[in-house]
Coordinates of C-alpha atoms and ligand atoms in Angstrom, one line a residue:
M101 CA 142.4 82.0 108.8
T102 CA 139.3 83.4 107.3
T103 CA 137.1 85.9 109.3
Y104 CA 133.4 85.6 108.7
R105 CA 131.0 88.4 108.8
T106 CA 127.3 88.8 108.7
V107 CA 125.8 89.0 105.3
R108 CA 125.5 92.6 104.4
G109 CA 122.2 94.0 105.9
M110 CA 122.0 91.1 108.2
R111 CA 122.4 91.5 112.0
D112 CA 123.4 89.5 114.9
F113 CA 121.2 90.1 118.0
L114 CA 123.4 90.1 121.1
P115 CA 121.7 89.5 124.5
A116 CA 121.0 93.4 125.1
D117 CA 119.7 93.9 121.6
L118 CA 117.6 90.8 121.9
A119 CA 116.2 92.0 125.2
K120 CA 115.0 95.1 123.5
R121 CA 113.3 93.4 120.7
R122 CA 111.6 91.0 123.2
F123 CA 110.4 93.8 125.3
V124 CA 108.7 95.2 122.1
E125 CA 107.3 91.8 121.2
E126 CA 105.9 91.2 124.6
K127 CA 103.9 94.4 124.4
V128 CA 102.6 93.3 121.0
R129 CA 101.5 90.0 122.6
E130 CA 99.8 92.0 125.5
C131 CA 97.8 93.7 122.7
F132 CA 97.1 90.5 120.8
N133 CA 95.4 89.1 124.1
F134 CA 93.7 92.3 125.1
Y135 CA 92.1 92.8 121.6
G136 CA 91.3 89.2 120.9
Y137 CA 93.9 88.5 118.0
D138 CA 95.1 85.0 118.0
E139 CA 98.7 84.5 117.1
V140 CA 99.6 82.4 114.1
E141 CA 102.8 81.5 112.4
T142 CA 103.4 81.0 108.7
P143 CA 106.5 79.9 106.7
I144 CA 109.5 82.1 106.1
L145 CA 109.4 80.9 102.4
E146 CA 106.4 81.4 100.1
S147 CA 105.7 81.0 96.6
F148 CA 107.1 84.1 94.7
D149 CA 103.7 84.4 92.9
L150 CA 101.9 84.7 96.1
I151 CA 103.8 87.5 97.4
S152 CA 104.2 89.4 94.1
A153 CA 100.6 89.2 93.3
K154 CA 99.8 92.6 94.8
A155 CA 103.1 93.5 96.4
G156 CA 103.8 96.7 94.2
D157 CA 106.8 97.1 91.9
E158 CA 109.0 98.6 94.8
I159 CA 108.9 95.4 96.9
R160 CA 108.6 93.0 94.0
H161 CA 112.0 94.2 92.9
R162 CA 113.6 93.9 96.3
M163 CA 112.6 90.2 97.2
Y164 CA 115.2 87.5 97.9
A165 CA 113.8 85.3 95.2
F166 CA 115.2 82.1 94.0
K167 CA 114.5 78.7 92.4
D168 CA 114.5 75.8 94.9
L169 CA 116.1 72.4 94.1
G170 CA 112.6 71.3 92.7
G171 CA 112.6 74.1 90.4
R172 CA 110.0 76.2 92.3
M173 CA 110.1 79.8 92.2
I174 CA 110.4 80.9 96.0
A175 CA 110.7 84.1 98.0
L176 CA 111.7 85.0 101.5
R177 CA 108.7 86.8 102.8
P178 CA 109.0 90.7 102.5
E179 CA 105.8 91.0 104.5
I180 CA 103.3 88.7 106.0
T181 CA 99.8 89.9 105.0
P182 CA 99.7 87.8 101.8
S183 CA 100.6 84.8 104.0
I184 CA 97.8 85.4 106.4
A185 CA 95.4 86.0 103.6
R186 CA 96.4 82.7 102.1
V187 CA 95.8 80.9 105.3
V188 CA 92.5 82.3 105.7
A189 CA 91.6 81.6 102.1
N190 CA 92.7 78.0 102.4
K191 CA 92.2 77.0 105.8
L192 CA 90.1 79.2 108.0
R193 CA 87.2 79.5 105.4
T194 CA 84.5 78.2 107.8
E195 CA 85.8 80.2 110.9
V196 CA 83.2 82.4 112.5
K197 CA 83.8 86.0 111.6
P198 CA 85.1 88.5 112.3
L199 CA 88.4 86.6 112.4
K200 CA 91.3 88.4 114.1
L201 CA 94.9 87.0 113.7
G202 CA 98.1 88.3 115.0
Y203 CA 101.8 87.5 114.1
I204 CA 105.3 88.5 114.9
A205 CA 107.8 87.4 112.2
N206 CA 111.0 88.3 110.3
C207 CA 110.8 89.6 106.9
F208 CA 113.5 90.2 104.2
R209 CA 113.8 93.0 101.5
Y210 CA 116.8 93.8 99.6
D211 CA 116.7 97.5 100.8
N212 CA 119.7 99.8 101.1
P213 CA 120.9 99.1 104.7
Q214 CA 120.6 102.6 106.6
M215 CA 119.1 103.8 110.0
G216 CA 115.8 101.9 110.4
R217 CA 116.2 100.1 107.2
Y218 CA 117.5 96.6 107.3
R219 CA 117.6 93.7 104.9
E220 CA 116.1 91.4 107.8
F221 CA 113.5 93.0 110.1
W222 CA 110.7 92.1 112.2
Q223 CA 107.0 93.0 111.6
A224 CA 104.2 92.5 114.1
G225 CA 100.8 92.3 112.6
F226 CA 97.1 92.7 113.7
E227 CA 94.7 91.4 110.8
L228 CA 90.8 91.5 111.0
F229 CA 88.9 89.6 108.5
G230 CA 85.1 89.7 107.8
S231 CA 84.0 93.4 108.3
S232 CA 83.7 96.2 105.9
H233 CA 82.2 98.3 108.6
P234 CA 84.2 101.6 109.4
V235 CA 84.4 100.6 113.1
A236 CA 86.7 97.7 112.0
D237 CA 89.1 100.2 110.5
A238 CA 88.8 102.3 113.6
E239 CA 89.6 99.3 115.7
V240 CA 92.9 98.6 113.8
L241 CA 93.8 102.3 114.5
A242 CA 92.8 101.9 118.3
V243 CA 94.9 98.7 118.6
N244 CA 97.9 100.6 117.1
N245 CA 97.2 103.4 119.6
E246 CA 97.0 101.0 122.5
L247 CA 100.4 99.4 121.6
M248 CA 102.2 102.8 121.3
R249 CA 100.7 103.8 124.7
R250 CA 101.8 100.5 126.3
L251 CA 105.3 100.9 124.9
G252 CA 105.5 104.3 126.6
F253 CA 105.1 106.7 123.8
T254 CA 103.1 109.7 124.7
D255 CA 103.9 111.9 121.6
F256 CA 103.1 110.2 118.2
S257 CA 100.9 111.0 115.3
I258 CA 99.0 109.0 112.7
K259 CA 99.1 110.0 109.1
I260 CA 95.9 108.9 107.4
G261 CA 94.5 108.8 103.9
H262 CA 92.2 106.7 101.7
V263 CA 93.3 105.0 98.5
A264 CA 89.9 104.7 97.2
I265 CA 89.8 108.6 96.6
L266 CA 92.3 108.7 94.0
R267 CA 91.7 105.2 92.7
Q268 CA 87.9 106.2 91.9
V269 CA 89.0 109.5 90.2
F270 CA 91.4 107.5 88.1
T271 CA 88.9 104.6 87.5
D272 CA 86.1 107.2 86.5
E273 CA 88.7 108.5 83.9
G274 CA 89.2 105.0 82.6
V275 CA 92.7 104.6 83.8
A276 CA 93.6 101.0 83.6
E277 CA 94.6 99.2 86.9
A278 CA 98.2 98.8 86.1
D279 CA 98.6 102.5 85.3
Q280 CA 96.8 103.3 88.5
N281 CA 99.4 101.1 90.2
R282 CA 102.2 103.0 88.7
L283 CA 100.7 106.4 89.6
M284 CA 100.2 105.2 93.3
E285 CA 103.7 104.1 93.6
L286 CA 105.0 107.4 92.3
M287 CA 102.8 109.1 95.0
D288 CA 104.2 106.8 97.6
K289 CA 107.5 107.9 96.8
Q290 CA 106.5 111.5 96.9
E291 CA 107.5 111.8 93.2
H292 CA 104.5 114.1 92.4
T293 CA 106.1 115.7 89.3
K294 CA 106.7 112.2 87.6
A295 CA 103.2 111.4 88.6
Y296 CA 101.8 114.4 86.7
H297 CA 104.0 113.6 83.6
L298 CA 102.5 110.1 83.7
L299 CA 99.1 111.3 84.0
S300 CA 99.6 113.7 80.9
D301 CA 101.1 110.6 79.0
L302 CA 97.8 108.7 79.9
K303 CA 95.9 111.6 78.2
V304 CA 93.4 112.1 81.2
S305 CA 91.0 115.0 81.2
D306 CA 92.3 118.5 82.5
D307 CA 89.6 118.1 85.2
C308 CA 91.3 114.8 86.5
Q309 CA 94.7 116.3 86.5
A310 CA 93.4 119.5 88.5
T311 CA 91.6 117.0 91.0
M312 CA 94.8 115.1 91.5
K313 CA 96.8 118.3 92.0
G314 CA 94.2 119.6 94.3
L315 CA 94.1 116.4 96.4
F316 CA 97.9 116.6 96.8
K317 CA 97.4 119.9 98.5
L318 CA 94.9 118.7 101.0
R319 CA 97.2 117.7 103.7
G320 CA 97.4 118.8 107.4
T321 CA 96.1 118.1 110.9
D322 CA 92.8 120.1 110.6
W323 CA 91.1 117.1 109.1
K324 CA 87.6 118.3 109.3
N325 CA 88.5 121.3 107.2
L326 CA 90.4 119.1 104.9
L327 CA 87.5 116.7 104.4
E328 CA 85.0 119.6 103.6
K329 CA 87.6 121.1 100.9
G330 CA 88.0 117.4 99.5
R331 CA 84.1 117.4 99.2
Q332 CA 84.2 120.7 97.3
L333 CA 87.0 119.4 95.0
L334 CA 85.3 116.1 94.3
Q335 CA 81.7 117.5 93.7
Q336 CA 79.8 115.0 91.2
K337 CA 82.4 112.2 91.8
E338 CA 80.2 109.9 93.7
G339 CA 82.7 107.1 94.3
A340 CA 85.5 109.4 95.6
L341 CA 83.0 111.3 97.7
A342 CA 81.8 107.9 99.2
A343 CA 85.4 107.3 100.3
L344 CA 85.7 110.6 101.8
D345 CA 82.5 109.7 103.8
N346 CA 84.0 106.4 104.8
L347 CA 87.3 108.3 106.1
E348 CA 85.1 110.7 108.1
A349 CA 83.2 107.7 109.7
I350 CA 86.4 105.9 110.6
I351 CA 87.8 108.9 112.3
G352 CA 84.5 109.4 114.1
F353 CA 84.6 106.0 115.5
T354 CA 88.3 106.2 116.6
R355 CA 87.3 109.2 118.7
S356 CA 84.7 107.2 120.4
L357 CA 87.0 104.4 121.0
G358 CA 89.2 107.0 123.0
V359 CA 91.9 107.5 120.4
K360 CA 92.9 111.3 120.8
T361 CA 96.2 110.9 118.9
E362 CA 96.9 113.7 116.4
L363 CA 95.9 112.9 112.9
F364 CA 97.6 114.1 109.9
M365 CA 95.3 113.8 107.0
D366 CA 96.8 113.4 103.5
L367 CA 94.4 113.1 100.7
G368 CA 97.0 112.3 98.1
F369 CA 98.7 109.8 100.4
A370 CA 99.5 106.4 98.9
R371 CA 101.3 103.3 100.1
G372 CA 103.6 101.0 98.1
L373 CA 101.5 97.8 98.4
E374 CA 98.9 97.4 95.6
Y375 CA 96.3 95.5 97.6
Y376 CA 94.9 98.6 99.7
T377 CA 91.4 99.3 98.8
G378 CA 90.4 101.8 101.6
M379 CA 91.8 103.7 104.4
I380 CA 95.5 103.6 104.8
F381 CA 97.6 104.8 107.6
E382 CA 101.3 105.2 109.0
V383 CA 102.4 105.8 112.6
F384 CA 105.2 108.5 113.3
V385 CA 107.0 109.9 116.3
P386 CA 108.7 113.3 116.2
G387 CA 112.3 113.4 115.4
L388 CA 112.3 110.0 113.6
G389 CA 111.4 110.7 110.0
I390 CA 110.5 107.1 109.0
A391 CA 107.2 105.3 109.7
L392 CA 107.1 103.0 112.7
G393 CA 104.3 101.0 111.2
G394 CA 101.5 101.2 108.7
G395 CA 98.4 99.5 107.4
G396 CA 95.1 99.8 105.9
R397 CA 92.1 98.0 104.2
Y398 CA 92.5 95.3 101.7
D399 CA 89.1 93.9 100.7
H400 CA 90.0 91.6 97.7
L401 CA 93.2 89.7 98.7
V402 CA 91.4 86.7 100.3
E403 CA 89.3 86.3 97.2
L404 CA 92.4 86.7 94.9
F405 CA 93.9 83.7 96.7
G406 CA 91.0 81.5 96.1
G407 CA 88.7 82.3 99.2
E408 CA 85.2 83.6 99.4
P409 CA 85.1 87.5 99.1
L410 CA 86.1 88.6 102.6
P411 CA 86.6 92.2 103.5
A412 CA 89.9 92.9 105.7
V413 CA 91.8 95.6 107.4
G414 CA 95.1 95.3 109.2
C415 CA 98.4 96.8 110.2
A416 CA 102.0 96.1 110.6
P417 CA 103.9 97.9 113.2
G418 CA 107.8 97.5 112.7
I419 CA 109.4 96.0 115.8
D420 CA 113.0 97.3 114.7
R421 CA 111.9 100.8 114.3
I422 CA 109.8 100.9 117.5
A423 CA 112.9 99.6 119.3
L424 CA 115.0 102.3 117.7
A425 CA 112.5 105.0 118.7
L426 CA 112.3 103.7 122.2
E427 CA 115.9 104.0 122.5
K428 CA 116.1 107.4 121.0
K429 CA 113.5 108.7 123.3
G430 CA 115.1 106.8 126.4
L431 CA 111.8 104.9 127.0
F432 CA 113.2 101.3 127.6
P433 CA 113.0 100.4 131.2
D434 CA 116.3 100.3 133.2
Q435 CA 116.2 96.6 133.6
L436 CA 114.7 94.6 130.7
T437 CA 115.0 91.3 132.5
H438 CA 113.4 91.1 135.8
V439 CA 114.8 87.7 137.0
E440 CA 116.8 88.0 140.1
K441 CA 119.7 85.6 139.8
V442 CA 121.6 83.8 142.7
L443 CA 125.0 82.3 142.3
V444 CA 125.8 79.4 144.5
V445 CA 129.4 78.8 145.3
S446 CA 131.4 76.1 147.3
I447 CA 134.2 77.5 149.4
Q448 CA 135.9 74.2 149.5
K449 CA 136.1 72.0 146.5
E450 CA 134.9 68.9 148.4
L451 CA 131.6 70.9 149.3
L452 CA 130.7 71.2 145.5
P453 CA 128.0 68.5 145.7
K454 CA 126.5 70.2 148.7
A455 CA 126.4 73.5 146.8
L456 CA 124.8 71.8 143.7
E457 CA 122.3 70.1 146.0
L458 CA 121.4 73.6 147.5
A459 CA 121.0 75.4 144.2
S460 CA 118.8 72.4 142.8
N461 CA 116.4 72.8 145.9
L462 CA 116.4 76.6 145.4
R463 CA 115.4 76.2 141.8
K464 CA 112.6 73.6 142.9
Q465 CA 111.3 76.5 144.9
G466 CA 111.4 78.8 141.9
V467 CA 114.6 80.7 142.5
A468 CA 116.8 81.3 139.5
A469 CA 119.9 79.7 141.5
H470 CA 123.0 79.1 139.2
N471 CA 126.0 77.1 139.9
E472 CA 129.7 78.1 139.8
V473 CA 130.8 75.8 137.2
T474 CA 134.5 76.5 136.4
G475 CA 136.0 75.5 139.8
R476 CA 137.6 78.8 140.3
S477 CA 138.3 80.7 143.6
V478 CA 135.5 82.4 145.7
G479 CA 136.9 85.7 144.8
S480 CA 136.8 85.2 141.0
A481 CA 133.3 83.8 141.4
L482 CA 132.0 86.8 143.3
S483 CA 133.7 89.2 140.9
Y484 CA 131.7 87.3 138.0
A485 CA 128.5 87.5 139.9
G486 CA 129.0 91.4 140.2
K487 CA 129.7 91.8 136.6
K488 CA 126.8 89.7 135.6
N489 CA 124.3 91.4 137.9
Y490 CA 123.6 88.6 140.3
R491 CA 121.4 89.8 143.2
Y492 CA 122.8 87.3 145.7
A493 CA 125.7 84.8 146.0
V494 CA 125.3 82.0 148.5
L495 CA 128.7 80.7 149.9
V496 CA 128.8 77.2 151.1
G497 CA 131.6 76.7 153.7
S498 CA 132.7 73.9 156.1
T499 CA 132.5 76.3 159.1
E500 CA 128.9 77.4 158.6
L501 CA 127.8 74.0 157.5
E502 CA 128.8 72.6 160.9
R503 CA 125.7 74.9 162.2
Q504 CA 123.6 74.1 159.1
C505 CA 124.0 77.6 157.9
V506 CA 125.5 79.3 154.6
I507 CA 126.7 82.7 153.8
L508 CA 124.2 84.9 151.9
R509 CA 125.8 87.8 150.1
D510 CA 123.8 90.8 149.1
M511 CA 125.5 91.7 145.9
K512 CA 124.0 95.2 145.6
A513 CA 124.7 96.2 149.3
E514 CA 127.9 94.4 149.3
A515 CA 127.1 92.7 152.7
Q516 CA 126.8 89.3 154.0
R517 CA 125.6 87.3 156.9
E518 CA 125.1 83.8 157.9
V519 CA 121.7 82.3 157.4
P520 CA 120.2 78.9 158.4
I521 CA 119.8 76.6 155.3
T522 CA 116.1 76.2 156.3
N523 CA 115.5 80.0 156.2
L524 CA 117.5 80.5 152.9
F525 CA 114.6 80.5 150.5
N526 CA 112.5 83.0 152.8
E527 CA 115.7 85.2 153.1
I528 CA 116.1 85.4 149.3
A529 CA 112.4 85.5 148.3
F530 CA 110.9 87.6 150.9
R531 CA 113.5 90.3 152.0
Ligands
AMP151 P1 105.1 97.9 105.0 O1 105.0 96.4 105.0 O2 106.1 98.5 103.9 O3 103.9 98.5 105.0 O4 106.0 98.2 106.2 C1 105.5 98.2 107.7 C2 106.4 98.5 108.7 O5 107.5 97.5 108.6 C3 107.1 99.7 108.3 O6 106.5 100.8 108.9 C4 108.6 99.6 109.2 O7 108.3 99.7 110.6 C5 108.7 98.2 108.8 N1 109.7 98.2 107.7 C6 109.5 97.9 106.5 N2 110.7 97.8 105.7 C7 111.6 97.9 106.6 C8 113.1 97.7 106.5 N3 113.7 97.4 105.4 N4 113.8 97.7 107.8 C9 113.1 97.9 108.9 N5 111.8 98.0 109.1 C10 111.0 97.9 107.9

């Protein structure tokens, strides 16, 4: 006999694991509603071209991609932002702006499986279309903050940067976009030495090299001071200075929005995805060296997919890593499912129809009443009810029925008493 296992990097979600994921998803949905993001769903399969257009080499090479039977090149989505931008470009062109869309969906990347890195994982997303104002960027940061607080995190930080600072410096030097992408990717992987070598190969000026080296050093929590140092370093570089001003305005608005979270500014910060055009960020909790989520501004993606030019900013909190962090910090509530279950058991076989009828009536009144369905002894049924965390067992026996009563057993208190059937619902619902 063959034993089948999950495909490498894939996971089965057993009830306890799924309850944890659902807990996080529920908090995400609360935030969708609270901040006015309408939930959408897109297909798990997308055209390879759509996803790879601006994915960055790292993700491009880790896609599950294949030809379908019709000969189309297809990919299992490695992230959702391109799908949302496609929907906005094709189907929501005429919607009033700003347009706010949310999603929760599984993604696939052929990553090396390890803690917090899976080949199938879940991302939530908040995407805001139709505003280039820094307050829109600040709102996305505030939504992230709200989500983290609602999940119970008190200690977390946001790493923040702005891709237009470096990109403007490179553009001023005439570095082609493809080379800029290679540089940004090396920086995303913290491979700074390789990035310096590439810059030398590209024969950029000494000033450009010095600026880049200088920017890499500008990182820390004293963001006001870092912005000032950035301004000194970037003197005369109008485009890069404008990006710094934009970053400062965004941070200012987050403070007005009540976001007091610690900011770790990194002016040499880059993210793997090529579509970012402005502010970028990642969320961290102490003790877990991987980002729980990330996001940023991407002003040209909708246009690239055939829509009108439409500025956009968004983020993707990673559900799995959030669950991992909640687990590590002991922040999951003790009871993830709050439904109080009642097991209805007939003491004599011939009273089974009566027990079924009773459970059915309780369900009509909104009680999660379940039937004993194996025909086993009362003792075994009660032992099952104990193991499965039933709140009550209702025992239907001939002696009590003669008095129009049943036995109500409190499984927590391990105590039981006779209760008139007419009172049963009140006894269970309004103790
Ligand atoms: P990205 O789309 O790369 O910006 O990732 C956004 C978030 O998705 C990350 O911060 C993680 O929380 C999550 N994520 C990305 N890749 C993986 C993975 N292989 N396994 C689990 N979570 C992931």
